[in-house]
XYZ file of C-alpha atoms in Angstrom:
483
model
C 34.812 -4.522 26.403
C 34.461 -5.006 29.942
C 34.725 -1.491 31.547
C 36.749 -2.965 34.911
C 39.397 -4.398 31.704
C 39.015 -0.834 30.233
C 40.254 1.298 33.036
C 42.873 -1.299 33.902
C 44.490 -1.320 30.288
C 44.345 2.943 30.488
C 45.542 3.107 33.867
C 48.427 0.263 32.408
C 49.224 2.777 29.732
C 49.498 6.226 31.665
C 52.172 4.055 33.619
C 54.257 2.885 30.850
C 53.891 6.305 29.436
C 55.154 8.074 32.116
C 58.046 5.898 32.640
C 59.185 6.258 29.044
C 59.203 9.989 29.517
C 61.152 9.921 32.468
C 63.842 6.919 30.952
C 67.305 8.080 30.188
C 69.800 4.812 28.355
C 72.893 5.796 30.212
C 76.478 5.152 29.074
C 78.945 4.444 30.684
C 81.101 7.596 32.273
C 84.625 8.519 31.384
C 86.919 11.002 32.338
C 87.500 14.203 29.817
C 91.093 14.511 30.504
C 93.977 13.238 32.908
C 94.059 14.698 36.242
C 97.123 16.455 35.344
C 94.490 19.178 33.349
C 92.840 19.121 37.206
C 88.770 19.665 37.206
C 87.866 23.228 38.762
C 83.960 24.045 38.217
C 82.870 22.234 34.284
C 80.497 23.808 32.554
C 79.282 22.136 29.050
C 77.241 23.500 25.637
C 76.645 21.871 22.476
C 77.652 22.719 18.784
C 76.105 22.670 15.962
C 75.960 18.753 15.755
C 74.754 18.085 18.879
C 78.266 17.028 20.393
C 79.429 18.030 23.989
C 82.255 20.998 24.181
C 83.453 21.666 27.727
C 85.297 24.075 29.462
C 86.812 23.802 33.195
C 89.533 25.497 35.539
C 93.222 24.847 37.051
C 93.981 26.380 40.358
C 97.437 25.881 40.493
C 98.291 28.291 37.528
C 94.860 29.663 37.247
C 94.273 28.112 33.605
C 91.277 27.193 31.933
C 90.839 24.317 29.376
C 88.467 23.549 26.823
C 88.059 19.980 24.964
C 85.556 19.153 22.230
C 83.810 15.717 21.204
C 85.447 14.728 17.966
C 82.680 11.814 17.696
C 83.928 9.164 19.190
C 86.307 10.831 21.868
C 87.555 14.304 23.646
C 90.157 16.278 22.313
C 93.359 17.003 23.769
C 92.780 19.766 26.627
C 93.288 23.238 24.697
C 94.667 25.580 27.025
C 92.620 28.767 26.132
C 94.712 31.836 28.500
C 97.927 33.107 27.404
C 100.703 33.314 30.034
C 99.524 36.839 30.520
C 95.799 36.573 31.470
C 95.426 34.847 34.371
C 91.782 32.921 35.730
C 89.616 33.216 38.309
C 88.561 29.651 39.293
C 87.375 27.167 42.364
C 84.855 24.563 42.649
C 82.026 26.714 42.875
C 82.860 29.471 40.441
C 84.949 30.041 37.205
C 84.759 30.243 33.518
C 81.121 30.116 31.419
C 80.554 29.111 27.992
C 78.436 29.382 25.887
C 76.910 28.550 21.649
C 75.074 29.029 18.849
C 75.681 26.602 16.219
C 79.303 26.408 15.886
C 79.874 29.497 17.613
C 81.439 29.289 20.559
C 81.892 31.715 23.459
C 83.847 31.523 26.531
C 84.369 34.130 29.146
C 86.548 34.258 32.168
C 87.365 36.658 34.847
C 91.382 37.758 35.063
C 93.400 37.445 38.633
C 93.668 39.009 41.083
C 90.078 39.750 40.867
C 90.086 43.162 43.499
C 92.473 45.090 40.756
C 89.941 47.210 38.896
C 92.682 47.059 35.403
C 92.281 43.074 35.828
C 88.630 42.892 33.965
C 86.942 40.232 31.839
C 87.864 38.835 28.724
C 85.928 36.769 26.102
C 87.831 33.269 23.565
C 85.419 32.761 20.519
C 85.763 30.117 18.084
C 83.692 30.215 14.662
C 84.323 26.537 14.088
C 83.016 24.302 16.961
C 85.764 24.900 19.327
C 88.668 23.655 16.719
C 90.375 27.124 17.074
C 90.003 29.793 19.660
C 90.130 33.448 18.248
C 92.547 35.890 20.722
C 90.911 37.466 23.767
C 89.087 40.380 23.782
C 88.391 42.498 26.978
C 85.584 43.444 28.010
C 86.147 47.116 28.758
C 83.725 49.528 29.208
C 83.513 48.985 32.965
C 85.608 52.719 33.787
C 87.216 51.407 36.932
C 85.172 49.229 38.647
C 85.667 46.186 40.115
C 84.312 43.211 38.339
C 83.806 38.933 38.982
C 81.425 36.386 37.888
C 81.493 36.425 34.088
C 78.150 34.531 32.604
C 77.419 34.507 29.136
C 74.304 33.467 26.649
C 73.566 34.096 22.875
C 70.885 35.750 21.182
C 69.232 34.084 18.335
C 71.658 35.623 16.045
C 74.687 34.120 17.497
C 75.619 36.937 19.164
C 77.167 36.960 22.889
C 75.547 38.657 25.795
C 78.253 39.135 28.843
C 76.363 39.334 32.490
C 78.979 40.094 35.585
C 79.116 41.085 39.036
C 80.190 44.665 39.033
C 81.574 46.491 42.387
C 82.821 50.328 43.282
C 86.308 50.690 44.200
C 86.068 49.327 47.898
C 84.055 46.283 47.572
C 80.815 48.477 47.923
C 77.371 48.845 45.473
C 77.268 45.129 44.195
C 75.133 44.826 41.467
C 74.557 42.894 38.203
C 74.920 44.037 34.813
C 74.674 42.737 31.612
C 76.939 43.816 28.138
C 75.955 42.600 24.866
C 78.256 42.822 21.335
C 76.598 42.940 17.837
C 79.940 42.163 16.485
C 80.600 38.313 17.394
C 82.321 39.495 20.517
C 84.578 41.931 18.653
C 83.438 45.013 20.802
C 80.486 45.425 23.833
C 78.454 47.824 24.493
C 78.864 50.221 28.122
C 77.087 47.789 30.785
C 73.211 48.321 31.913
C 72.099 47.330 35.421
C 69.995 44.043 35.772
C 69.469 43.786 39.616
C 68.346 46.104 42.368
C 64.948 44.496 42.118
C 62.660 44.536 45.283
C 63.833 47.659 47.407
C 67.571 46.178 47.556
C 70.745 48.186 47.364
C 73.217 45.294 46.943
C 73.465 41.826 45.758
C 74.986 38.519 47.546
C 78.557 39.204 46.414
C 80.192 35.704 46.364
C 77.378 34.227 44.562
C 77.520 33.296 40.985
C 74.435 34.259 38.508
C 72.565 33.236 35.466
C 72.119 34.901 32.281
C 69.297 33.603 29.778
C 67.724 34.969 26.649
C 64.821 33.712 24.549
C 63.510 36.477 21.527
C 63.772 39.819 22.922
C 63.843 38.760 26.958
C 66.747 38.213 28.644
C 66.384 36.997 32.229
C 69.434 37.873 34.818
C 69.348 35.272 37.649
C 70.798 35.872 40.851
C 71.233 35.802 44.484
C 70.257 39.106 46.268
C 71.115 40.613 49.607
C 67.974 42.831 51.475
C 69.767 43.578 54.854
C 70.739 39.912 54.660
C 67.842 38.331 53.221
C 69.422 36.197 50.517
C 66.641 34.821 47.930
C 67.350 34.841 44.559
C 65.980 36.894 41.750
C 65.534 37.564 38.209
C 66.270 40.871 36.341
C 64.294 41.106 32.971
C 64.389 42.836 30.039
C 62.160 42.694 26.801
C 64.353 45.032 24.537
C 67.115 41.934 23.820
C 68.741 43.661 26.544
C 69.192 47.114 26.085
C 67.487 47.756 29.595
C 65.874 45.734 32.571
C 62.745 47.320 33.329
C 61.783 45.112 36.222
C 61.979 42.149 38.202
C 60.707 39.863 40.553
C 61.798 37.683 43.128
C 62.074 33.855 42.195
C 60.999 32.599 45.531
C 59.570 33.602 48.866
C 61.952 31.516 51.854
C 62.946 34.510 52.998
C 66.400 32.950 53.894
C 68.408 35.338 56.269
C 72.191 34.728 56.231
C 74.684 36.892 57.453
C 77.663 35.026 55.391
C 77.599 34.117 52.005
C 76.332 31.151 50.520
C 78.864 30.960 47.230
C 76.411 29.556 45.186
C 73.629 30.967 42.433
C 70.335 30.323 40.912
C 70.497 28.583 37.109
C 67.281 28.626 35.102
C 65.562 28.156 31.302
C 62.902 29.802 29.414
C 60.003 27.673 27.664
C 57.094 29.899 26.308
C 56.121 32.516 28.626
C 57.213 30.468 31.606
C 60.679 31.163 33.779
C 61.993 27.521 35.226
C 64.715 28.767 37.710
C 66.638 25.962 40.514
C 68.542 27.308 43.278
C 69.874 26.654 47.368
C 68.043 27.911 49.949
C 69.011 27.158 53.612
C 65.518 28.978 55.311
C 64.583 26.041 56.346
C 67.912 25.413 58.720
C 69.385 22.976 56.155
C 70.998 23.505 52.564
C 68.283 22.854 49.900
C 67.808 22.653 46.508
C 64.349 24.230 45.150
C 62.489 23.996 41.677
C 60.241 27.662 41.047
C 58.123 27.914 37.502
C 57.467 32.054 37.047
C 55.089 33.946 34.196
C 57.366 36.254 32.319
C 54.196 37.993 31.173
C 53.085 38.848 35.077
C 56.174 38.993 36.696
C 54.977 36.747 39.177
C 56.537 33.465 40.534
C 53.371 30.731 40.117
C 55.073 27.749 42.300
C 58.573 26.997 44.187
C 58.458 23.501 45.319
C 61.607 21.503 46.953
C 63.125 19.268 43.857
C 63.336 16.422 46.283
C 60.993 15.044 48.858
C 62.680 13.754 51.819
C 65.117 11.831 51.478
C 66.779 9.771 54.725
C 70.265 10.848 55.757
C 70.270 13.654 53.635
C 72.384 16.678 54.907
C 72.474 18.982 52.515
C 71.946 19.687 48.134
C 73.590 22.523 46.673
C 74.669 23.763 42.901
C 71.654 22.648 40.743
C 72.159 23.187 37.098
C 69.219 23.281 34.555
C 68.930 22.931 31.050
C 66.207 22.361 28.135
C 65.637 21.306 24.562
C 61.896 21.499 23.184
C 60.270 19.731 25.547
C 62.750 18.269 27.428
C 64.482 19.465 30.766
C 66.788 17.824 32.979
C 67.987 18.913 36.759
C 71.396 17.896 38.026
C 72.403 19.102 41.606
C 75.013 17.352 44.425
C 73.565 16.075 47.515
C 75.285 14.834 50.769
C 73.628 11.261 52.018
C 74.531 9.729 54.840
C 77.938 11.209 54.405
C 78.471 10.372 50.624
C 78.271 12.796 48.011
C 75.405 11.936 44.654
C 75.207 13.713 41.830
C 71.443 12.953 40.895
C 69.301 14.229 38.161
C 65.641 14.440 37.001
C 64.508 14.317 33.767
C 61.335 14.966 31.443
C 61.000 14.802 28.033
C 57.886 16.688 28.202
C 58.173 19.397 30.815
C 53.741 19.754 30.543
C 53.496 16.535 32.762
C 56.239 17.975 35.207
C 59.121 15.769 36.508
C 58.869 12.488 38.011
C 59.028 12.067 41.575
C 62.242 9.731 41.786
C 65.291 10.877 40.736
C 67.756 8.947 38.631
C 71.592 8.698 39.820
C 74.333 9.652 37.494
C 77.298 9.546 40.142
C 78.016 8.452 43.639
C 80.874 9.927 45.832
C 83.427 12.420 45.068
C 80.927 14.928 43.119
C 81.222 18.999 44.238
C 79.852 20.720 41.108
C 78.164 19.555 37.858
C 76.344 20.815 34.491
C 73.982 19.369 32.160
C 72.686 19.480 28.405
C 70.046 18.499 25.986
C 70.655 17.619 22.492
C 67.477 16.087 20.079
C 68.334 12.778 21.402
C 70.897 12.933 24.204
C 71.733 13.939 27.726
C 75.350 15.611 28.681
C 76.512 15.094 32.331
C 80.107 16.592 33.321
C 81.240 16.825 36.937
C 84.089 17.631 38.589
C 85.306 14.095 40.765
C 87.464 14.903 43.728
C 88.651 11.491 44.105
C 90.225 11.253 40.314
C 90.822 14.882 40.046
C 89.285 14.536 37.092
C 86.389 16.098 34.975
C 84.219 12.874 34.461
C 81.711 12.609 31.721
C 78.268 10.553 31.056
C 75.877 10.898 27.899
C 72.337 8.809 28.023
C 69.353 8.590 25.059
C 66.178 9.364 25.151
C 63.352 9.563 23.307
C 61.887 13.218 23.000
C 58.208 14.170 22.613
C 56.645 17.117 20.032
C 53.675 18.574 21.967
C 53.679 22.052 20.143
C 56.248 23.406 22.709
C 60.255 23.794 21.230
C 62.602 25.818 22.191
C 63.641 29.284 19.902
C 66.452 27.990 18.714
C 64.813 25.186 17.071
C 62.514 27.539 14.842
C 65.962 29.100 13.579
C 66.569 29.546 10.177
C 70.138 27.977 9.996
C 73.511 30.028 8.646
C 76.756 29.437 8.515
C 79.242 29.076 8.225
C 79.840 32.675 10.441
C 82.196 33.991 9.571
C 82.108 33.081 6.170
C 84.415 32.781 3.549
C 83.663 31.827 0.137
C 80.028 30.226 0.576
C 76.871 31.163 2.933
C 74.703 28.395 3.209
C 70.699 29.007 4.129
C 68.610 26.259 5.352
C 64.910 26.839 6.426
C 62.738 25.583 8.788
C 59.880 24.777 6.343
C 58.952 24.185 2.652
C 57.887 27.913 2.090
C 59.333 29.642 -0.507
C 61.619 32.770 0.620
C 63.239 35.740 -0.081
C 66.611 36.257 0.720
C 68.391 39.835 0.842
C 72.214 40.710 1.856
C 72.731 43.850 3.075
C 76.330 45.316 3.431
C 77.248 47.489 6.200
C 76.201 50.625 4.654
C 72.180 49.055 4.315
C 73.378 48.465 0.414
C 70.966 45.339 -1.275
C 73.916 43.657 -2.845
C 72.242 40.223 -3.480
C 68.163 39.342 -3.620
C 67.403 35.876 -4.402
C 64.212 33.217 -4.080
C 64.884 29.763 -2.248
C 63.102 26.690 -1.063
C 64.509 24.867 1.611
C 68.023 25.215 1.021
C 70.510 28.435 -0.772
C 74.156 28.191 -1.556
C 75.327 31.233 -2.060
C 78.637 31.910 -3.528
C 80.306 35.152 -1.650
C 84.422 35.051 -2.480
C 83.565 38.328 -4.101
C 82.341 39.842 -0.959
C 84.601 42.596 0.906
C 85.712 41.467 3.964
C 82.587 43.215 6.753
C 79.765 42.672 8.463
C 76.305 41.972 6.061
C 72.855 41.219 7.412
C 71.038 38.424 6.074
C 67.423 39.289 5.503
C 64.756 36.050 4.636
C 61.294 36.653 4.170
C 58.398 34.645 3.214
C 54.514 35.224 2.776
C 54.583 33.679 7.175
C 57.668 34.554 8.424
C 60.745 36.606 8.599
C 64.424 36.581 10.349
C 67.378 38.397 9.891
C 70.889 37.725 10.812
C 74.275 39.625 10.750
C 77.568 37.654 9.387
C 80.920 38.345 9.070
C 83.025 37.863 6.362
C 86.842 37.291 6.901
C-alpha cells in the first residue's frame, strides 16, 4: 500500500476514534418535579441498577426532597425532614448524598446553622431510596458549631460524614471527617482533615469534597492563608482514621478578602487525584482542571478546563464524576450574558478530554451535578426560569483499558440489611470461600462458591455479621446487618 494512503487512513482513524470517545447520545431533558417542590442546589448518585436518585432543597420551609428513577419516570418528591429538623439550603450549598449499591445516604445540616445544639443529621435507605430510615444525628461534635455536611462510602457500604466544624464564635474553621461502621447507626468522635500548608483556618462559606477509594480518603476544600484562598486536599491512608498530610491542589495563589461560596469537587482513578474548582487569580471567575499523585503528594498539572471562550464572564460550581474509564465535567458559565451549563466528557480519561465542550443547557442554569453509570450520563440542574430541577441522561459507549474504578472490582452483597437470604456474587470464575462471622468473631457458616451463593439466613439473630470471601487471588470482607 501506498505509504501517502497509509498515513491518511491512520490519521482518518485517530479522528473517528477520538470523536467516538468524546460522543455522548443525549435525550431529551425533563423536569424531576413541579416547581411547587422548588430546585435549591441537586445533587445526584446512582443505585444499584444504574438509575439516577436525586436529592435537592426548599427555601421557603427549609425542606429537602429526594425522588428516584422507577425506570421509565421520577417518583413523587419524598419529603425526607420531619417538621422538627429543619435544612440548611441555597443555590450554592445544601444537602449531599451519597451510595453503595442500594444503599443510600443523605446528610443535611439543621437551621439555624450558628446554634451549636442544631448539628447534622444523616436519612439512609437500604432499598434504593424506596424508604428512608429515621434520622440519626451526628453527635459527637461537644459544642461546636457545625455546616457543610458531605458524605462518601467506603467499599463496604459504609458512610463517611466530612463537615465544616467552628468554635463557639465563628472562630478555628476547619474540616473534619466522621465515619460509622454501623450503616450510619452511630459515628465515631470527628478527626481533623485540613490545616494543611501552614494555615490556621479554612474559607468558611465554601462547601468541600469528601472522596474515598481503598484505604485513602481525600478531603477537598477551599483554604484561607491570611486570605489566600486555593483549594486543598486533606488525605488519609488509614480509611480515615487520621489525615497525615496534604497538599495544595493548585498554585493561583488567589487572594480574596470575601468569600467565594463555592468548593473544589474531585475523583480518584489509580494513584491519580482529578480535582475541578473556581479560582478568580486571574481577575475573573474560573473554572480549573488539576491531576495530583496520591503517592507524592504533589499536584502534576492544573490547566483552565476551557480555553477562551468570547464573551465569557465568568464559570463557577464544576462538578466531577467517574466510572472506569470514563469522566465527565459539568460547570455553569456566563456568555455574553446567558447562563450554559456545559460539560466535557471522556470515556477514557488516558487520552485526556477533548478540547470542545458539549452543551447540555442554555439559560437559567446556577448549579448542577453529574454521574456515570456503565452506559449512561446523569445531568441534574437547578433552572431558575422553571423553578424546577431539570434532568438529561445521554449513552455512550465506554472503553476497558485496564483502568476501573474500586467499586467495579467489588464482590457484590445484598441485600444489606438482610432478612431471610444473603446473596454473593463474584467478580470472577474463581472458586471461593465464604465465612460469616457474628458479632462476637463466632464462624457460624463456611461454605465453597463459584460465581454466585444463596445463602439462606431467617435463622440468623438479628446483628451485625462480617462476611469473609477468600480465594487462592483474592480476598474481601464485608459487615451486614440483619433486621
Amino acid at each position: 500500500m501506498n505509504k501517502a494512503l497509509l498515513y491518511l487512513i491512520v490519521f482518518i482513524s485517530i479522528i473517528i476514534s477520538s470523536k467516538a470517545q468524546n460522543t455522548i447520545t443525549w435525550d431529551a431533558s425533563t423536569d424531576i418535579a413541579m416547581s411547587m417542590y422548588s430546585n435549591m442546589h441537586p445533587r445526584v448518585t446512582l443505585d444499584r441498577a444504574g438509575n439516577p436518585l436525586v436529592v435537592w432543597g426548599r427555601m421557603s420551609d427549609q425542606s429537602v426532597f429526594f425522588s428516584r428513577w422507577d425506570g421509565t419516570a421520577f417518583s413523587s418528591p419524598t419529603k425526607l425532614n420531619p417538621s422538627w429538623l429543619t435544612v440548611a439550603t441555597a443555590s450554592w450549598m445544601g444537602p449531599d448524598i451519597a451510595s453503595h449499591g442500594d444503599t443510600v445516604y443523605v446528610v443535611v445540616k439543621r437551621t439555624p446553622e450558628a446554634t451549636d445544639t442544631n448539628r447534622l443529621f444523616i436519612f439512609t435507605s437500604f432499598n434504593g431510596g424506596i424508604s428512608f430510615n429515621s434520622p440519626v444525628e451526628l453527635g459527637i461534635i461537644a459544642d461546636s458549631i457545625s455546616r457543610f455536611p458531605a458524605v462518601t462510602t467506603d467499599e463496604t457500604g459504609n458512610p463517611i460524614v466530612a463537615f465544616m466544624k467552628f468554635n463557639s464564635t465563628f472562630g478555628d474553621s476547619r474540616w473534619v471527617i466522621s465515619s460509622s461502621t454501623d450503616y450510619g447507626s452511630t459515628f465515631s468522635t470527628d478527626v481533623k482533615a485540613s490545616g494543611w500548608g501552614n494555615s490556621a483556618e479554612v474559607c468558611d462559606c465554601c462547601p468541600g469534597a469528601i472522596i474515598m477509594a481503598g484505604d485513602t480518603c481525600a478531603m477537598l476544600y477551599r483554604d484561607n492563608n491570611s486570605n489566600i484562598r486555593d483549594c486543598w486536599a486533606g488525605i488519609s491512608t488509614d480509611h480515615a482514621a487520621s489525615f497525615g498530610s496534604g497538599f495544595a491542589l493548585e498554585n493561583n495563589n488567589w487572594m480574596i478578602n470575601s468569600c467565594p461560596s463555592t468548593g473544589p469537587d474531585g475523583v480518584i482513578v489509580g494513584d491519580s487525584l482529578y480535582s475541578v474548582f473556581m479560582n478568580g487569580a486571574s481577575g475573573n471567575y474560573r473554572n480549573y482542571f488539576s491531576i495530583s499523585s496520591l503517592s507524592t503528594g504533589t499536584v502534576g498539572t492544573v490547566s483552565n478546563l476551557t480555553g477562551p471562550i468570547t464573551g465569557l464572564s465568568q464559570q463557577n460550581y464544576p462538578r466531577i464524576a467517574v466510572n472506569g474509564n470514563a469522566m465527565a465535567i459539568v460547570w455553569k458559565q456566563t456568555v455574553s450574558g446567558s447562563a450554559q451549563l456545559p460539560i466535557l466528557f471522556t470515556n477514557n480519561i488516558a487520552n485526556g478530554f477533548p478540547s470542545v465542550y458539549d452543551t447540555v443547557d442554555l439559560a437559567d442554569v446556577t448549579n448542577a451535578d453529574v454521574a456515570i453509570s456503565k452506559d449512561k450520563v446523569y445531568v441534574v440542574w437547578e433552572d431558575d426560569n422553571s423553578g424546577t430541577v431539570k434532568y438529561r441522561s445521554g449513552s455512550y459507549t465506554q472503553i476497558n483499558t485496564g483502568v476501573y474504578n474500586t467499586e467495579s472490582k467489588n464482590f457484590s452483597i445484598y441485600p444489606n440489611p438482610l432478612t431471610s437470604e444473603l446473596s454473593i456474587d463474584f467478580p470472577d470464575e474463581d472458586l471461593y470461600t465464604v465465612n460469616i462471622f457474628n458479632s462476637i468473631g463466632e464462624k457460624i457458616y463456611e461454605e465453597k462458591a463459584f460465581r454466585r451463593q444463596s445463602i439462606v439466613t431467617s435463622s440468623f439473630q438479628n446483628g451485625i455479621y462480617l462476611i469473609r470471601v477468600i480465594s487462592k487471588n483474592r480476598s474481601y470482607s464485608q459487615k451486614i446487618i440483619k433486621s
